[in-house]
Amino acid sequence: MSKNFFVNVTANVLLAAVVVTVFAVGLGGASRDAFLEDKLQPVYRGNPDRKYVSLMFNVYWGTEYLPEILEILEKYEISTTFFVGGYWVAQNTDLLKEIADRGHEIGNHGFYHKDQGKLSYEKNVSEIVNTHKLIEQTTGVSPVLFAPPSGDFSSNTLQAAYDNGYTTIMWSRDTVDWRDKDADLVFRRATENTSNGELILMHPTAHTLKALERIIQYYKAGGFEIVTVSRNIA
C-alpha cells in the first residue's frame, strides 16, 4: 500500500473524531441549555401525585388580621408559606419573627411591590436581594422561594431569581381576595374543582380570615394535607 493511502486514512480518522467531538459538545450544550431553561421556569402547582395543597399568603400591606390568621393555622396544626415584601418587613419585624417562630415558611415577595416584569435584570436583583437580606437579618431564615408581586415577571426576573438561589413561584388558583371582599367567593375560589398540588394565593384580609376555617375544614374533610410550598413542589 502507498504512503498516500495511510495519510488519507489517518486524515479521515482524525476528521471523524473531530466531527464526533463537535457533535457531542453540541449535544451537551443543548442538554445544559434545556436544563437551565427548565430551572428558570416559574412553578404553578405542586406534585399532582400527592394529595397536598398549599395556602400561600402574600403580605405587603396590613397587619390587623394576621394574628387571628396565625391562631387559626395553629389551631389546625398547619404550616404554610408567607411571601413577604421587604418594605413591609422593615416596619413589622416582630410580626415576621412570630410568623417564622410559629413554624411557617418565609418566602420573598420583592422589596417595594413593583411590577418586576418591567424592571431591568439589575433592578430585579436589587428587589430580591435586599428583601432576602432583611428577612435573614430579622429571622435567621434564608428564603429560597420568590413570588413576584402581582404575578408580573420577565426573563430578567426569572434569571435574577435563579442567579440568587431562588425558585419563582406562581399559583394554580387565585382567590382575588384583595379585590372581591366576599368571604363566600374567597371560599369557592379556594376550593372549587381543586386537585392535587394546588398552590392557592391569598392575602391577609378580613374576608380571607372569615373564610379560612371553612377552607381548611374542606380540605381536611377531602383527605388533603395542607403543606408549605416547598414541601408541595418537592
CSV table of C-alpha atoms in Angstrom, one decimal:
chain,number,residue,atom,x,y,z
A,1,MET,CA,0.0,0.0,0.0
A,2,SER,CA,1.1,3.5,-0.8
A,3,LYS,CA,2.2,6.1,1.7
A,4,ASN,CA,-0.6,8.3,0.5
A,5,PHE,CA,-3.2,5.7,1.4
A,6,PHE,CA,-2.1,5.7,5.1
A,7,VAL,CA,-2.0,9.5,5.1
A,8,ASN,CA,-5.6,9.6,3.7
A,9,VAL,CA,-6.8,7.0,6.2
A,10,THR,CA,-5.2,8.9,9.1
A,11,ALA,CA,-6.7,12.2,8.0
A,12,ASN,CA,-10.2,10.6,7.6
A,13,VAL,CA,-10.0,9.1,11.1
A,14,LEU,CA,-8.9,12.5,12.6
A,15,LEU,CA,-11.7,14.2,10.8
A,16,ALA,CA,-14.3,11.7,12.0
A,17,ALA,CA,-13.0,12.2,15.6
A,18,VAL,CA,-13.4,16.0,15.3
A,19,VAL,CA,-16.9,15.6,13.9
A,20,VAL,CA,-17.9,13.3,16.8
A,21,THR,CA,-16.4,15.6,19.4
A,22,VAL,CA,-18.2,18.7,17.9
A,23,PHE,CA,-21.4,16.7,17.9
A,24,ALA,CA,-21.0,15.6,21.5
A,25,VAL,CA,-20.2,19.1,22.6
A,26,GLY,CA,-23.2,20.4,20.7
A,27,LEU,CA,-25.5,17.8,22.4
A,28,GLY,CA,-24.0,18.6,25.8
A,29,GLY,CA,-24.6,22.3,25.3
A,30,ALA,CA,-28.2,21.6,24.3
A,31,SER,CA,-28.7,19.5,27.3
A,32,ARG,CA,-27.3,22.1,29.6
A,33,ASP,CA,-29.4,24.8,27.9
A,34,ALA,CA,-32.5,22.7,28.3
A,35,PHE,CA,-31.7,22.0,32.0
A,36,LEU,CA,-31.2,25.7,32.7
A,37,GLU,CA,-34.3,26.7,30.8
A,38,ASP,CA,-36.3,24.2,32.9
A,39,LYS,CA,-34.8,25.6,36.1
A,40,LEU,CA,-35.7,29.1,35.1
A,41,GLN,CA,-39.4,28.4,34.6
A,42,PRO,CA,-41.9,29.5,37.3
A,43,VAL,CA,-43.7,26.8,39.2
A,44,TYR,CA,-47.5,27.0,39.0
A,45,ARG,CA,-48.5,23.9,41.1
A,46,GLY,CA,-47.1,21.1,43.2
A,47,ASN,CA,-46.8,17.4,42.7
A,48,PRO,CA,-50.0,16.0,41.1
A,49,ASP,CA,-49.3,12.6,42.5
A,50,ARG,CA,-49.6,13.7,46.2
A,51,LYS,CA,-52.7,14.9,48.0
A,52,TYR,CA,-51.2,18.2,49.1
A,53,VAL,CA,-52.4,21.7,48.8
A,54,SER,CA,-50.7,25.0,49.9
A,55,LEU,CA,-52.3,28.2,51.2
A,56,MET,CA,-49.9,31.0,50.2
A,57,PHE,CA,-50.2,34.4,51.9
A,58,ASN,CA,-48.7,37.3,50.0
A,59,VAL,CA,-48.0,40.0,52.6
A,60,TYR,CA,-47.1,43.6,51.7
A,61,TRP,CA,-49.7,45.6,53.5
A,62,GLY,CA,-51.9,45.1,56.6
A,63,THR,CA,-51.2,43.6,59.9
A,64,GLU,CA,-54.5,43.7,61.7
A,65,TYR,CA,-55.8,40.2,60.6
A,66,LEU,CA,-52.5,38.3,60.7
A,67,PRO,CA,-52.6,37.4,64.4
A,68,GLU,CA,-56.0,35.8,64.0
A,69,ILE,CA,-54.9,34.0,60.8
A,70,LEU,CA,-51.9,32.7,62.7
A,71,GLU,CA,-54.1,31.5,65.5
A,72,ILE,CA,-56.4,29.5,63.1
A,73,LEU,CA,-53.4,27.9,61.4
A,74,GLU,CA,-52.0,26.9,64.8
A,75,LYS,CA,-55.4,25.5,65.9
A,76,TYR,CA,-55.4,23.1,62.9
A,77,GLU,CA,-51.6,22.5,63.2
A,78,ILE,CA,-50.9,23.8,59.7
A,79,SER,CA,-47.6,25.2,58.5
A,80,THR,CA,-47.9,27.3,55.3
A,81,THR,CA,-45.9,29.8,53.3
A,82,PHE,CA,-45.9,33.6,53.8
A,83,PHE,CA,-44.3,35.6,51.0
A,84,VAL,CA,-43.3,38.9,52.5
A,85,GLY,CA,-42.3,42.3,51.0
A,86,GLY,CA,-39.1,43.9,52.2
A,87,TYR,CA,-40.7,47.3,52.9
A,88,TRP,CA,-43.4,45.5,55.0
A,89,VAL,CA,-40.8,43.5,56.9
A,90,ALA,CA,-38.9,46.7,57.7
A,91,GLN,CA,-42.0,48.0,59.5
A,92,ASN,CA,-43.2,44.7,61.1
A,93,THR,CA,-40.1,42.8,62.2
A,94,ASP,CA,-41.7,41.5,65.4
A,95,LEU,CA,-44.6,40.1,63.4
A,96,LEU,CA,-42.4,38.4,60.9
A,97,LYS,CA,-40.4,36.8,63.7
A,98,GLU,CA,-43.7,35.5,65.1
A,99,ILE,CA,-44.7,34.0,61.8
A,100,ALA,CA,-41.3,32.3,61.5
A,101,ASP,CA,-41.3,31.2,65.1
A,102,ARG,CA,-44.7,29.5,64.6
A,103,GLY,CA,-43.1,27.3,62.0
A,104,HIS,CA,-44.3,28.8,58.8
A,105,GLU,CA,-42.2,29.0,55.7
A,106,ILE,CA,-41.0,32.5,54.7
A,107,GLY,CA,-40.7,33.5,51.0
A,108,ASN,CA,-39.5,36.6,49.2
A,109,HIS,CA,-42.1,39.0,47.7
A,110,GLY,CA,-39.7,41.7,46.5
A,111,PHE,CA,-39.0,44.9,48.3
A,112,TYR,CA,-41.3,47.7,47.0
A,113,HIS,CA,-44.0,45.5,45.4
A,114,LYS,CA,-43.1,46.7,41.9
A,115,ASP,CA,-44.1,45.2,38.6
A,116,GLN,CA,-40.9,43.1,38.3
A,117,GLY,CA,-41.5,42.3,34.6
A,118,LYS,CA,-40.9,46.0,33.8
A,119,LEU,CA,-37.6,46.1,35.7
A,120,SER,CA,-34.0,45.5,34.3
A,121,TYR,CA,-32.1,42.5,35.5
A,122,GLU,CA,-30.1,44.6,37.9
A,123,LYS,CA,-33.2,46.1,39.5
A,124,ASN,CA,-34.8,42.7,39.8
A,125,VAL,CA,-31.7,41.6,41.6
A,126,SER,CA,-32.0,44.6,43.9
A,127,GLU,CA,-35.6,43.9,44.8
A,128,ILE,CA,-34.9,40.2,45.6
A,129,VAL,CA,-31.5,40.5,47.3
A,130,ASN,CA,-32.4,43.4,49.6
A,131,THR,CA,-35.5,41.6,50.7
A,132,HIS,CA,-33.5,38.4,51.3
A,133,LYS,CA,-31.0,40.2,53.5
A,134,LEU,CA,-33.7,41.8,55.6
A,135,ILE,CA,-35.6,38.5,56.1
A,136,GLU,CA,-32.3,36.8,57.0
A,137,GLN,CA,-31.3,39.6,59.5
A,138,THR,CA,-34.8,39.5,61.1
A,139,THR,CA,-35.4,35.8,61.3
A,140,GLY,CA,-32.2,33.9,60.6
A,141,VAL,CA,-34.0,32.3,57.7
A,142,SER,CA,-32.6,32.3,54.1
A,143,PRO,CA,-35.6,32.1,51.8
A,144,VAL,CA,-35.4,30.2,48.5
A,145,LEU,CA,-38.9,30.9,47.1
A,146,PHE,CA,-39.7,34.1,45.3
A,147,ALA,CA,-43.3,35.2,44.4
A,148,PRO,CA,-43.2,38.2,42.1
A,149,PRO,CA,-45.7,40.9,43.1
A,150,SER,CA,-49.0,40.8,41.0
A,151,GLY,CA,-47.5,37.7,39.3
A,152,ASP,CA,-45.6,40.0,37.0
A,153,PHE,CA,-42.3,38.7,35.7
A,154,SER,CA,-40.0,38.7,32.7
A,155,SER,CA,-36.9,36.7,31.6
A,156,ASN,CA,-34.9,39.3,33.7
A,157,THR,CA,-37.0,38.4,36.7
A,158,LEU,CA,-36.6,34.6,36.3
A,159,GLN,CA,-32.8,34.9,35.7
A,160,ALA,CA,-32.3,37.3,38.7
A,161,ALA,CA,-34.2,34.9,40.9
A,162,TYR,CA,-32.3,31.8,39.7
A,163,ASP,CA,-28.9,33.5,39.9
A,164,ASN,CA,-29.6,34.3,43.6
A,165,GLY,CA,-30.7,30.8,44.6
A,166,TYR,CA,-34.5,31.2,44.2
A,167,THR,CA,-37.3,29.3,42.6
A,168,THR,CA,-40.0,31.6,41.2
A,169,ILE,CA,-43.5,30.6,42.4
A,170,MET,CA,-46.8,31.5,40.8
A,171,TRP,CA,-50.2,29.9,41.7
A,172,SER,CA,-52.7,27.4,40.4
A,173,ARG,CA,-55.7,29.3,41.7
A,174,ASP,CA,-56.2,32.9,42.9
A,175,THR,CA,-58.8,33.9,45.5
A,176,VAL,CA,-58.6,37.5,44.3
A,177,ASP,CA,-59.3,38.4,47.9
A,178,TRP,CA,-57.6,41.8,47.6
A,179,ARG,CA,-60.4,42.9,45.2
A,180,ASP,CA,-63.5,41.0,45.9
A,181,LYS,CA,-64.4,41.5,49.5
A,182,ASP,CA,-66.7,38.4,49.8
A,183,ALA,CA,-65.8,35.5,52.1
A,184,ASP,CA,-68.1,33.1,50.3
A,185,LEU,CA,-66.4,34.0,47.0
A,186,VAL,CA,-63.0,33.5,48.5
A,187,PHE,CA,-64.1,30.1,49.8
A,188,ARG,CA,-65.3,29.0,46.4
A,189,ARG,CA,-62.2,30.2,44.6
A,190,ALA,CA,-60.0,28.4,47.1
A,191,THR,CA,-61.9,25.1,46.9
A,192,GLU,CA,-64.0,24.6,43.8
A,193,ASN,CA,-62.8,21.8,41.4
A,194,THR,CA,-59.5,21.5,43.2
A,195,SER,CA,-57.0,18.7,42.7
A,196,ASN,CA,-53.6,17.6,44.0
A,197,GLY,CA,-50.8,20.1,44.2
A,198,GLU,CA,-52.8,23.3,44.3
A,199,LEU,CA,-51.0,26.5,45.1
A,200,ILE,CA,-53.7,28.8,46.4
A,201,LEU,CA,-53.0,32.5,46.5
A,202,MET,CA,-54.4,34.6,49.4
A,203,HIS,CA,-53.8,37.8,51.3
A,204,PRO,CA,-54.3,38.8,55.0
A,205,THR,CA,-57.7,40.4,54.5
A,206,ALA,CA,-60.9,40.4,56.7
A,207,HIS,CA,-62.9,38.2,54.3
A,208,THR,CA,-60.0,35.7,53.9
A,209,LEU,CA,-59.8,35.5,57.7
A,210,LYS,CA,-63.6,34.8,57.7
A,211,ALA,CA,-63.3,32.1,55.1
A,212,LEU,CA,-60.1,30.5,56.4
A,213,GLU,CA,-61.5,27.9,58.8
A,214,ARG,CA,-64.1,26.7,56.2
A,215,ILE,CA,-61.3,26.3,53.6
A,216,ILE,CA,-59.1,24.3,56.0
A,217,GLN,CA,-62.1,22.1,57.0
A,218,TYR,CA,-63.0,21.5,53.4
A,219,TYR,CA,-59.5,20.2,52.5
A,220,LYS,CA,-59.2,18.1,55.7
A,221,ALA,CA,-62.6,16.5,55.0
A,222,GLY,CA,-61.4,15.7,51.5
A,223,GLY,CA,-58.3,13.9,52.7
A,224,PHE,CA,-55.9,16.7,51.6
A,225,GLU,CA,-52.9,17.7,53.6
A,226,ILE,CA,-52.2,21.5,53.8
A,227,VAL,CA,-48.4,21.9,53.5
A,228,THR,CA,-45.8,24.5,52.8
A,229,VAL,CA,-45.0,25.4,49.2
A,230,SER,CA,-41.5,23.8,49.4
A,231,ARG,CA,-43.0,20.5,50.5
A,232,ASN,CA,-45.7,20.7,47.9
A,233,ILE,CA,-43.3,21.2,45.0
A,234,ALA,CA,-40.5,18.8,46.2
